Structures are given as structure tokens and as C-alpha cells.
């Protein structure tokens, strides 16, 4: 059997950084072993940088790739959302070209799996031949209970179209229905999503802006501007007097893994409450950081150190080209290392083994363990570049 041997300045195995080690795989990238350099023999490919398992992007919106450079940075979240709603309609040919280019960028940048949000099946054709694993999050929007059944039926048809188109995809994939955000999902819609997703991996955008809590605490705030686009003049959601996460997470009771996305304005007391609720009710919470998107929209980073101190499971995402300069997990690590002081080893774990575990593909991805086929990526020491080797 032919083998490939890789040695770089450092090797991240999925848990820790090592030096003077050689990674050995077969021609297809299945891991054989990690050995000391002195024991590796001949034909070792020597490289500069960090060897890492393939990177996991836990939050993306591939279908919005055509919005690159359409919405300017630093508009603030509410204005950004209004722009996405009103500016996303482009000719289908343009949309498909942008999706294909973004998928290629993700692949070349070392991404091996993506948690991808979609309101449509626009990405199905590109994903059907993609070498990336896709966890499709078909995102439900339904402002009122009266529309819940009809909206659920519509998005179930979108999910079915994705699954049908991807039956012959070269790598495994999954699709689940997910709620968009607390400010777009009615109580009955939440209940229906809970019933439809027992035991599944789902996601929800969480506490991206202080107005989200204000909406549930008072029924007022800046989200009313967004609702006006849909002809809604007042909040359609119950006033609970609580934060949005405390108002919405209790709808989930069926053993889901729930990605909380962004969490830019999530206070410590809500993190503690959410973690306790999840533990008591058989849920798994995963906190997904999309640092460059937060900077693009609000020029604000989430409280990363707080999440670490409270023992949160952290993973990384890029969000979409409507809200980011690139779709690079390496760039996300670079930003968090430079601006939040997170260590390289911690960031690499978020980008590999944590993401693989959260997406339930850690039997194959996320670490250089014998028998796995996680992909091999070469990262620059400062995370300024990522190159897929296998």
C-alpha cells in the first residue's frame, strides 16, 4: 500500500499541538498513524506551518453568496436584516454562479463539513456533486400561529427537494428543519419544529442584538422596523418579560443538539440558565462563534472568554457572504486569536474536533486518529492562509 507522509513545524491532532511529528495517511487520506520524525523513514513531505485535520464550518448561508459586497459593513443588525430581505432577489443564473464559486472557496480553504442555513433549495445542484459534507439546516420563518402549518409544509418541501437532489452526493449529508430566530417564529411554529426534530441537530440565531430581548420583555424595540416589511405593525410574539433565550428554549424538549448562533449580546446569567435548562431536559447546546460576521454587521465581538469560563462547547462559523469578507475558518481563528486572545490550540479544537462532534461526524472527521478520514490542511502559523492537502 502507498502512503503519504506529512511533516510541518507543528501538528494539531484534534486535541493538542505537537512538534517533530509526522502524519502518515494512505492515498485516500485515511489516517494510519502519527509517529516521531525520526521513525518516519523516507519520502516525507516537509512543509511550513501547522498541519490540521479538515476544518468544520458550523454556520454558513451558501445560498446568499450572491450578496457579496452588496450590503456594506457596520450597518447594524436591524438595517442588515432589512437589506437581506429586500435585496436578495437576483437572477437564478447569478445565484448559481455565486454558490458554485463559494463552494469551491470553502473546499480549497480546507473545509470538510458545513452546517448550512437555507430558506430555499437553491444550493441543491452544487451540493449534489460537492466533496464537502453538508448538514442542511432548512430554516423556517413563521410569524404567526395561523400560518404555522402552511409554513411548515412549505419548508418541509424545501428539505425534501434538497434530500432528493443530494441522493447521489459523493459524501454523506443530512437535512433538518430549524427555527430562524426568536423574532421570526411563533409559539405554535416552535412546537411543531420541536416535534419534527426529535433527536436531530438544529440551530437558531440567538441574541445578536439587544432589541431581541426587548421584543420579548416589552413587545417593543427596533425589530418592529423589520416587521413592517412584512406588513406587521406590532410584535406578533407573546410578551414574556424574559430574555429571548429564556422565552424560546423551553419549546425544545426532544433531545436535540441545538446550535446557538452568534450570541453577541448574551449575558452570563442567560448562559448559565440555558446550560442548566439543557442539562435538565436532555438537550445539548453548542455555541457557534462567527467573529468576522459580528464585526462586519455590528463591529462587536461576542463575549468569548465568558463562554469559555462557563464551560460552553464552542465551534466556529463564517455566516454568509452577505455579512463577511470571506468564507474562511482560518480567518475566523485569526480574528479570535488577535482580538480576543484565544490560544491557537483552543481555536484549532473549536475548528476541528468540537465541530465534528457537534455535527455528529466525529467518527470520521475532526482528529488524526487511525482509521479516520478527516482531511489534511496546512495552516499558516498566524492563520492567514489555509490550504487543503488531502
Tab-separated table of N, CA and C in Angstrom, residues 62 97-111 126 130-132 134 327 388:
chain	number	residue	atom	x	y	z
A	62	UNK	N	-24.870	29.400	2.345
A	62	UNK	CA	-24.316	29.313	0.993
A	62	UNK	C	-25.230	29.976	-0.027
A	97	UNK	N	-24.077	30.776	-10.019
A	97	UNK	CA	-22.646	31.024	-10.217
A	97	UNK	C	-21.966	31.385	-8.905
A	98	UNK	N	-22.631	32.203	-8.094
A	98	UNK	CA	-22.054	32.613	-6.813
A	98	UNK	C	-21.978	31.444	-5.841
A	99	UNK	N	-22.991	30.586	-5.816
A	99	UNK	CA	-22.986	29.405	-4.952
A	99	UNK	C	-21.832	28.481	-5.334
A	100	UNK	N	-21.648	28.249	-6.632
A	100	UNK	CA	-20.581	27.359	-7.083
A	100	UNK	C	-19.209	27.912	-6.719
A	101	UNK	N	-19.008	29.205	-6.886
A	101	UNK	CA	-17.723	29.815	-6.544
A	101	UNK	C	-17.465	29.750	-5.043
A	102	UNK	N	-18.493	29.963	-4.239
A	102	UNK	CA	-18.328	29.914	-2.783
A	102	UNK	C	-18.035	28.493	-2.308
A	103	UNK	N	-18.704	27.502	-2.890
A	103	UNK	CA	-18.441	26.112	-2.514
A	103	UNK	C	-17.000	25.737	-2.823
A	104	UNK	N	-16.494	26.177	-3.962
A	104	UNK	CA	-15.105	25.905	-4.329
A	104	UNK	C	-14.147	26.590	-3.354
A	105	UNK	N	-14.468	27.799	-2.961
A	105	UNK	CA	-13.642	28.507	-1.981
A	105	UNK	C	-13.608	27.756	-0.649
A	106	UNK	N	-14.747	27.292	-0.193
A	106	UNK	CA	-14.810	26.529	1.049
A	106	UNK	C	-13.939	25.279	0.959
A	107	UNK	N	-14.070	24.551	-0.145
A	107	UNK	CA	-13.315	23.307	-0.305
A	107	UNK	C	-11.810	23.572	-0.306
A	108	UNK	N	-11.378	24.517	-1.101
A	108	UNK	CA	-9.946	24.815	-1.200
A	108	UNK	C	-9.392	25.361	0.114
A	109	UNK	N	-10.235	26.001	0.904
A	109	UNK	CA	-9.816	26.534	2.196
A	109	UNK	C	-9.803	25.512	3.311
A	110	UNK	N	-9.933	24.229	2.970
A	110	UNK	CA	-9.784	23.177	3.960
A	110	UNK	C	-11.044	22.787	4.699
A	111	UNK	N	-12.205	23.255	4.241
A	111	UNK	CA	-13.469	22.929	4.912
A	111	UNK	C	-13.927	21.531	4.476
A	126	UNK	N	-25.413	22.325	-6.654
A	126	UNK	CA	-23.986	22.384	-6.331
A	126	UNK	C	-23.639	21.360	-5.255
A	130	UNK	N	-20.774	18.051	-4.467
A	130	UNK	CA	-19.757	18.610	-3.575
A	130	UNK	C	-19.036	17.510	-2.806
A	131	UNK	N	-17.747	17.718	-2.574
A	131	UNK	CA	-16.951	16.801	-1.759
A	131	UNK	C	-16.952	17.196	-0.289
A	132	UNK	N	-17.726	18.200	0.058
A	132	UNK	CA	-17.922	18.639	1.442
A	132	UNK	C	-19.164	17.950	2.001
A	134	UNK	N	-22.502	18.155	4.069
A	134	UNK	CA	-23.430	19.240	4.374
A	134	UNK	C	-24.471	18.793	5.383
A	327	UNK	N	-15.154	33.353	3.272
A	327	UNK	CA	-15.757	32.182	3.923
A	327	UNK	C	-14.631	31.280	4.420
A	388	UNK	N	-5.799	23.113	1.495
A	388	UNK	CA	-6.194	21.709	1.596
A	388	UNK	C	-5.143	20.837	0.914
